[in-house]
Amino acid sequence: MIPTIAFHKNLSPFSALVYGAWRMADGSDTSAQTALKKIKLCLDLGITTFDHADIYGDYRCEALFGEALKLDPGLKHKMQIVSKCGIKLISSQYPARSVKHYDTSAAHIRYSVDNSLQRLGVERLDALLIHRPDPFMNAHETGACLDALVKEGKIAAAGVSNFSVTDFDVLQSAMQTPLVTNQLELSLLAQHAFLDGSVSQCQQHQIRPMAWSPLGGGRLFSNETAALRLRPALQRLAQEHAVDVDAVAIAWLLAHPAGIVPVVGTNNLDRMARLGDALKVRMDLETWYALWTLAAGQEVP
């Protein structure tokens, strides 16, 4: 059973692994009934926290998730929901748009939050993340809006995703409430956030980073040079612990003292059932650095 963790002092506990819903509207069967099976399996495994964004599935994933919850309304009281906003995609749902762009204005954040709540069928988001750093962001306007949404009870907390150390600091300086996470690309094949100060900043502020694409977006199983170099070691560890290779890669993130929370997403129910195997893997310091070195193709600087 996947345990709960103290994600932030202002929030109720999250699960140690988060289910990423970005692919929920993919595949041949996108019925509410199938989505409900995935949600129930996650809850049975102890995965109680679900990660969304308004744009996922071309703006369809939140609505599908909400349709599934309507089939069993009691489930929404057993979970935590994170969503993100700030990206505007070119989409048939918004035909007037001519270019993909960012929008972190108060008007758009409120529009997105209200839509997310309506689509998901919930009264409050446990966390709202600004999806990408916006070069056109007015930090004072954005920060004041996030503070107001917390005060109004529409969101329990605010955070960011993919923000640099400077972007994080600028937005936080314009807010009264604390940012509770930075969702970063973190994996054996995406080590940059360990070196550019992003993970260290999370420790500085005593917040847990969330890790998107903890398996490198599938690259870990590709024929890339780094993956081929790394995979034999992962396979040995997987055999030693009687788990799959992806469990070892997730365990590598879980071992870090920053308290990284991986966001895992798959439409395969069998793979979903094995997500918790990462918690079975013992990762000592030398093993952690051995995998780092193999993935990077060189020793740590």
Short mmCIF file of C-alpha atoms in Angstrom, two decimals:
data_model
loop_
_atom_site.label_atom_id
_atom_site.label_comp_id
_atom_site.label_asym_id
_atom_site.label_seq_id
_atom_site.Cartn_x
_atom_site.Cartn_y
_atom_site.Cartn_z
CA MET A 1 0.00 0.00 0.00
CA ILE A 2 1.43 3.36 -1.02
CA PRO A 3 1.69 5.57 2.07
CA THR A 4 0.59 9.14 2.56
CA ILE A 5 3.14 11.88 3.19
CA ALA A 6 3.12 15.33 4.74
CA PHE A 7 3.25 17.27 1.48
CA HIS A 8 3.03 20.74 3.05
CA LYS A 9 2.03 22.03 6.46
CA ASN A 10 -0.92 23.93 4.93
CA LEU A 11 -2.34 20.85 3.17
CA SER A 12 -3.84 17.49 4.04
CA PRO A 13 -1.50 14.53 3.35
CA PHE A 14 -0.81 13.54 -0.26
CA SER A 15 0.11 10.07 -1.48
CA ALA A 16 3.82 9.35 -1.94
CA LEU A 17 3.13 8.71 -5.64
CA VAL A 18 0.78 10.92 -7.67
CA TYR A 19 -1.22 9.70 -10.64
CA GLY A 20 -0.76 11.94 -13.67
CA ALA A 21 -3.98 12.19 -15.68
CA TRP A 22 -2.46 13.69 -18.82
CA ARG A 23 -3.11 10.52 -20.87
CA MET A 24 -6.52 9.67 -19.46
CA ALA A 25 -8.29 10.82 -22.64
CA ASP A 26 -5.91 8.84 -24.90
CA GLY A 27 -6.54 5.37 -26.26
CA SER A 28 -9.46 3.58 -27.81
CA ASP A 29 -11.63 3.49 -24.68
CA THR A 30 -12.15 6.92 -23.14
CA SER A 31 -15.43 6.13 -21.45
CA ALA A 32 -16.24 7.41 -17.99
CA GLN A 33 -16.56 3.79 -16.85
CA THR A 34 -12.96 2.99 -17.84
CA ALA A 35 -11.71 6.21 -16.27
CA LEU A 36 -13.51 5.21 -13.07
CA LYS A 37 -11.71 1.83 -13.08
CA LYS A 38 -8.37 3.66 -13.22
CA ILE A 39 -9.37 6.01 -10.40
CA LYS A 40 -10.57 3.15 -8.19
CA LEU A 41 -7.42 1.13 -8.85
CA CYS A 42 -5.28 4.09 -7.83
CA LEU A 43 -7.26 4.53 -4.62
CA ASP A 44 -7.02 0.81 -3.86
CA LEU A 45 -3.22 1.09 -4.25
CA GLY A 46 -3.08 4.10 -1.93
CA ILE A 47 -2.59 6.65 -4.71
CA THR A 48 -4.98 9.33 -3.52
CA THR A 49 -3.49 12.37 -5.28
CA PHE A 50 -4.27 13.12 -8.94
CA ASP A 51 -2.41 15.59 -11.14
CA HIS A 52 -4.30 17.47 -13.87
CA ALA A 53 -3.92 20.52 -16.09
CA ASP A 54 -6.62 22.42 -17.92
CA ILE A 55 -4.95 21.66 -21.27
CA TYR A 56 -4.48 17.89 -20.85
CA GLY A 57 -6.12 15.84 -23.58
CA ASP A 58 -6.83 19.01 -25.55
CA TYR A 59 -8.92 20.27 -22.63
CA ARG A 60 -10.74 16.92 -22.23
CA CYS A 61 -9.05 15.09 -19.32
CA GLU A 62 -10.55 17.10 -16.48
CA ALA A 63 -14.05 16.68 -17.92
CA LEU A 64 -13.54 12.92 -18.34
CA PHE A 65 -12.30 12.64 -14.76
CA GLY A 66 -15.32 14.61 -13.58
CA GLU A 67 -17.69 12.35 -15.55
CA ALA A 68 -16.11 9.33 -13.86
CA LEU A 69 -16.58 10.85 -10.41
CA LYS A 70 -20.26 11.42 -11.14
CA LEU A 71 -20.60 7.63 -11.35
CA ASP A 72 -19.32 7.32 -7.76
CA PRO A 73 -19.56 10.78 -6.11
CA GLY A 74 -18.19 9.62 -2.77
CA LEU A 75 -14.74 9.10 -4.25
CA LYS A 76 -14.01 12.82 -4.54
CA HIS A 77 -13.84 13.01 -0.74
CA LYS A 78 -11.09 10.38 -0.70
CA MET A 79 -8.62 12.18 -2.96
CA GLN A 80 -6.52 15.28 -3.48
CA ILE A 81 -6.62 17.05 -6.83
CA VAL A 82 -3.84 19.19 -8.28
CA SER A 83 -4.35 21.13 -11.50
CA LYS A 84 -2.37 23.59 -13.56
CA CYS A 85 -3.11 26.60 -15.74
CA GLY A 86 -1.36 29.31 -17.70
CA ILE A 87 -0.88 27.70 -21.14
CA LYS A 88 -3.20 28.52 -24.03
CA LEU A 89 -3.08 25.93 -26.79
CA ILE A 90 -4.20 26.24 -30.38
CA SER A 91 -7.32 24.10 -30.25
CA SER A 92 -10.60 23.54 -32.03
CA GLN A 93 -12.19 24.41 -28.71
CA TYR A 94 -10.70 27.90 -28.95
CA PRO A 95 -10.74 28.66 -32.70
CA ALA A 96 -9.93 32.35 -32.28
CA ARG A 97 -6.39 31.58 -31.07
CA SER A 98 -3.67 31.92 -33.68
CA VAL A 99 -0.59 31.04 -31.59
CA LYS A 100 0.20 28.97 -28.52
CA HIS A 101 1.05 31.30 -25.67
CA TYR A 102 1.09 31.76 -21.92
CA ASP A 103 -1.42 33.78 -19.91
CA THR A 104 -0.91 34.30 -16.19
CA SER A 105 -3.26 37.26 -15.88
CA ALA A 106 -5.72 37.26 -13.01
CA ALA A 107 -8.61 37.07 -15.46
CA HIS A 108 -7.29 33.92 -17.14
CA ILE A 109 -6.29 32.21 -13.89
CA ARG A 110 -9.78 32.75 -12.50
CA TYR A 111 -11.36 31.59 -15.76
CA SER A 112 -9.23 28.44 -15.73
CA VAL A 113 -9.87 27.64 -12.06
CA ASP A 114 -13.63 28.05 -12.44
CA ASN A 115 -13.58 25.80 -15.52
CA SER A 116 -11.43 23.19 -13.76
CA LEU A 117 -13.76 23.09 -10.77
CA GLN A 118 -16.77 22.74 -13.04
CA ARG A 119 -15.19 20.05 -15.21
CA LEU A 120 -13.90 18.03 -12.27
CA GLY A 121 -17.07 18.46 -10.28
CA VAL A 122 -15.30 19.54 -7.10
CA GLU A 123 -15.60 22.60 -4.88
CA ARG A 124 -11.87 23.20 -4.35
CA LEU A 125 -8.50 22.28 -5.82
CA ASP A 126 -5.98 21.04 -3.29
CA ALA A 127 -3.29 22.85 -5.26
CA LEU A 128 -3.20 25.04 -8.35
CA LEU A 129 0.12 25.29 -10.19
CA ILE A 130 1.17 27.90 -12.73
CA HIS A 131 2.12 25.52 -15.54
CA ARG A 132 5.08 27.33 -17.10
CA PRO A 133 7.11 30.46 -16.36
CA ASP A 134 5.51 33.26 -18.34
CA PRO A 135 7.90 35.85 -19.83
CA PHE A 136 4.97 38.31 -19.84
CA MET A 137 3.92 37.60 -16.25
CA ASN A 138 3.01 40.49 -13.96
CA ALA A 139 4.15 38.81 -10.75
CA HIS A 140 2.19 41.17 -8.52
CA GLU A 141 -1.05 40.56 -10.41
CA THR A 142 -0.50 36.81 -10.56
CA GLY A 143 0.55 36.56 -6.93
CA ALA A 144 -2.39 38.64 -5.69
CA CYS A 145 -4.79 36.45 -7.67
CA LEU A 146 -3.36 33.24 -6.21
CA ASP A 147 -3.55 34.68 -2.70
CA ALA A 148 -7.17 35.67 -3.28
CA LEU A 149 -8.10 32.21 -4.58
CA VAL A 150 -6.65 30.64 -1.43
CA LYS A 151 -8.55 33.11 0.76
CA GLU A 152 -11.78 32.43 -1.14
CA GLY A 153 -11.36 28.67 -0.71
CA LYS A 154 -11.30 27.85 -4.41
CA ILE A 155 -7.79 26.45 -4.00
CA ALA A 156 -6.13 25.17 -0.84
CA ALA A 157 -2.68 26.24 -2.00
CA ALA A 158 -0.70 27.48 -4.97
CA GLY A 159 2.49 26.26 -6.56
CA VAL A 160 4.41 26.38 -9.81
CA SER A 161 5.69 24.02 -12.47
CA ASN A 162 8.93 24.24 -14.47
CA PHE A 163 9.95 27.50 -12.76
CA SER A 164 13.57 28.51 -12.47
CA VAL A 165 14.94 29.59 -9.10
CA THR A 166 14.58 33.25 -10.09
CA ASP A 167 11.05 32.86 -11.46
CA PHE A 168 10.02 31.09 -8.25
CA ASP A 169 11.52 33.82 -6.06
CA VAL A 170 9.94 36.64 -8.03
CA LEU A 171 6.43 35.17 -7.79
CA GLN A 172 6.85 34.23 -4.13
CA SER A 173 7.99 37.77 -3.32
CA ALA A 174 4.64 39.05 -4.61
CA MET A 175 2.57 36.67 -2.46
CA GLN A 176 1.46 36.39 1.14
CA THR A 177 0.75 32.65 1.00
CA PRO A 178 3.61 30.20 0.41
CA LEU A 179 4.14 28.38 -2.85
CA VAL A 180 3.90 24.71 -1.90
CA THR A 181 5.78 22.96 -4.72
CA ASN A 182 7.66 23.27 -7.98
CA GLN A 183 6.75 20.48 -10.40
CA LEU A 184 9.94 19.80 -12.34
CA GLU A 185 11.18 17.45 -15.02
CA LEU A 186 13.17 15.01 -12.92
CA SER A 187 14.42 11.58 -13.89
CA LEU A 188 17.62 9.68 -14.46
CA LEU A 189 17.59 11.13 -17.98
CA ALA A 190 16.68 14.68 -16.85
CA GLN A 191 19.18 15.63 -14.17
CA HIS A 192 19.41 19.37 -14.82
CA ALA A 193 17.08 20.42 -11.97
CA PHE A 194 19.45 18.75 -9.50
CA LEU A 195 22.25 21.04 -10.69
CA ASP A 196 20.59 24.36 -11.52
CA GLY A 197 19.41 25.08 -7.97
CA SER A 198 15.76 24.10 -8.44
CA VAL A 199 15.79 21.04 -6.17
CA SER A 200 18.02 22.83 -3.65
CA GLN A 201 15.56 25.73 -3.54
CA CYS A 202 12.76 23.34 -2.63
CA GLN A 203 14.83 22.13 0.31
CA GLN A 204 15.55 25.74 1.26
CA HIS A 205 11.82 26.48 1.46
CA GLN A 206 11.00 23.06 2.96
CA ILE A 207 8.68 22.13 0.11
CA ARG A 208 8.56 18.89 -1.82
CA PRO A 209 9.29 19.02 -5.56
CA MET A 210 6.99 17.01 -7.81
CA ALA A 211 8.63 15.09 -10.66
CA TRP A 212 6.96 14.91 -14.05
CA SER A 213 8.06 12.27 -16.58
CA PRO A 214 9.96 10.27 -13.93
CA LEU A 215 10.68 7.64 -16.60
CA GLY A 216 11.93 10.22 -19.06
CA GLY A 217 8.73 10.19 -21.07
CA GLY A 218 9.45 6.58 -22.09
CA ARG A 219 13.00 7.40 -23.19
CA LEU A 220 14.30 5.10 -20.48
CA PHE A 221 13.15 2.15 -22.61
CA SER A 222 14.38 3.57 -25.92
CA ASN A 223 17.55 2.96 -27.91
CA GLU A 224 19.09 6.26 -26.86
CA THR A 225 22.74 5.94 -25.88
CA ALA A 226 22.12 6.97 -22.27
CA ALA A 227 19.22 4.53 -21.89
CA LEU A 228 21.22 1.65 -23.36
CA ARG A 229 24.11 2.46 -21.03
CA LEU A 230 21.83 2.61 -18.00
CA ARG A 231 19.41 -0.22 -18.58
CA PRO A 232 21.63 -3.22 -17.63
CA ALA A 233 22.19 -1.72 -14.17
CA LEU A 234 18.48 -1.03 -13.77
CA GLN A 235 17.70 -4.59 -14.85
CA ARG A 236 20.12 -6.03 -12.28
CA LEU A 237 18.53 -4.00 -9.50
CA ALA A 238 15.05 -4.88 -10.71
CA GLN A 239 15.90 -8.59 -10.61
CA GLU A 240 17.46 -8.23 -7.17
CA HIS A 241 14.29 -6.63 -5.77
CA ALA A 242 11.81 -8.65 -7.88
CA VAL A 243 10.33 -5.53 -9.47
CA ASP A 244 10.14 -3.93 -12.92
CA VAL A 245 12.81 -1.61 -14.26
CA ASP A 246 10.53 1.43 -14.02
CA ALA A 247 10.13 0.81 -10.26
CA VAL A 248 13.89 1.13 -9.85
CA ALA A 249 13.93 4.41 -11.78
CA ILE A 250 11.15 5.82 -9.60
CA ALA A 251 12.89 4.56 -6.47
CA TRP A 252 15.95 6.56 -7.52
CA LEU A 253 13.86 9.73 -7.22
CA LEU A 254 12.17 8.66 -3.98
CA ALA A 255 15.57 8.14 -2.35
CA HIS A 256 16.52 11.81 -2.66
CA PRO A 257 16.44 13.80 0.62
CA ALA A 258 14.38 16.59 -0.97
CA GLY A 259 11.34 14.31 -0.67
CA ILE A 260 10.56 14.17 -4.38
CA VAL A 261 7.00 13.15 -5.27
CA PRO A 262 6.92 11.36 -8.66
CA VAL A 263 3.93 11.93 -10.93
CA VAL A 264 3.33 8.64 -12.72
CA GLY A 265 0.85 8.09 -15.51
CA THR A 266 -0.09 5.04 -17.52
CA ASN A 267 -3.27 3.78 -19.14
CA ASN A 268 -2.18 0.16 -18.63
CA LEU A 269 -4.06 -1.24 -15.63
CA ASP A 270 -1.48 -4.00 -15.04
CA ARG A 271 1.34 -1.47 -14.91
CA MET A 272 -0.73 0.75 -12.63
CA ALA A 273 -1.11 -2.16 -10.21
CA ARG A 274 2.69 -2.40 -9.93
CA LEU A 275 3.42 1.31 -9.39
CA GLY A 276 3.90 0.85 -5.67
CA ASP A 277 6.76 -1.60 -6.23
CA ALA A 278 9.14 1.38 -6.27
CA LEU A 279 8.77 1.51 -2.49
CA LYS A 280 10.28 -1.99 -2.23
CA VAL A 281 13.62 -0.91 -3.70
CA ARG A 282 16.46 -0.08 -1.32
CA MET A 283 18.70 2.61 -2.81
CA ASP A 284 21.96 3.30 -0.98
CA LEU A 285 24.13 6.33 -1.76
CA GLU A 286 26.67 4.55 -3.96
CA THR A 287 23.94 2.89 -6.01
CA TRP A 288 22.23 6.25 -6.44
CA TYR A 289 25.42 7.83 -7.78
CA ALA A 290 26.28 4.81 -9.90
CA LEU A 291 22.97 5.20 -11.73
CA TRP A 292 23.53 8.96 -12.04
CA THR A 293 26.95 8.37 -13.59
CA LEU A 294 25.67 5.79 -16.07
CA ALA A 295 22.80 8.04 -17.14
CA ALA A 296 24.98 11.13 -17.50
CA GLY A 297 27.86 9.30 -19.16
CA GLN A 298 30.25 10.89 -16.70
CA GLU A 299 30.85 11.26 -13.00
CA VAL A 300 29.14 14.06 -11.10
CA PRO A 301 30.93 17.38 -11.61
#
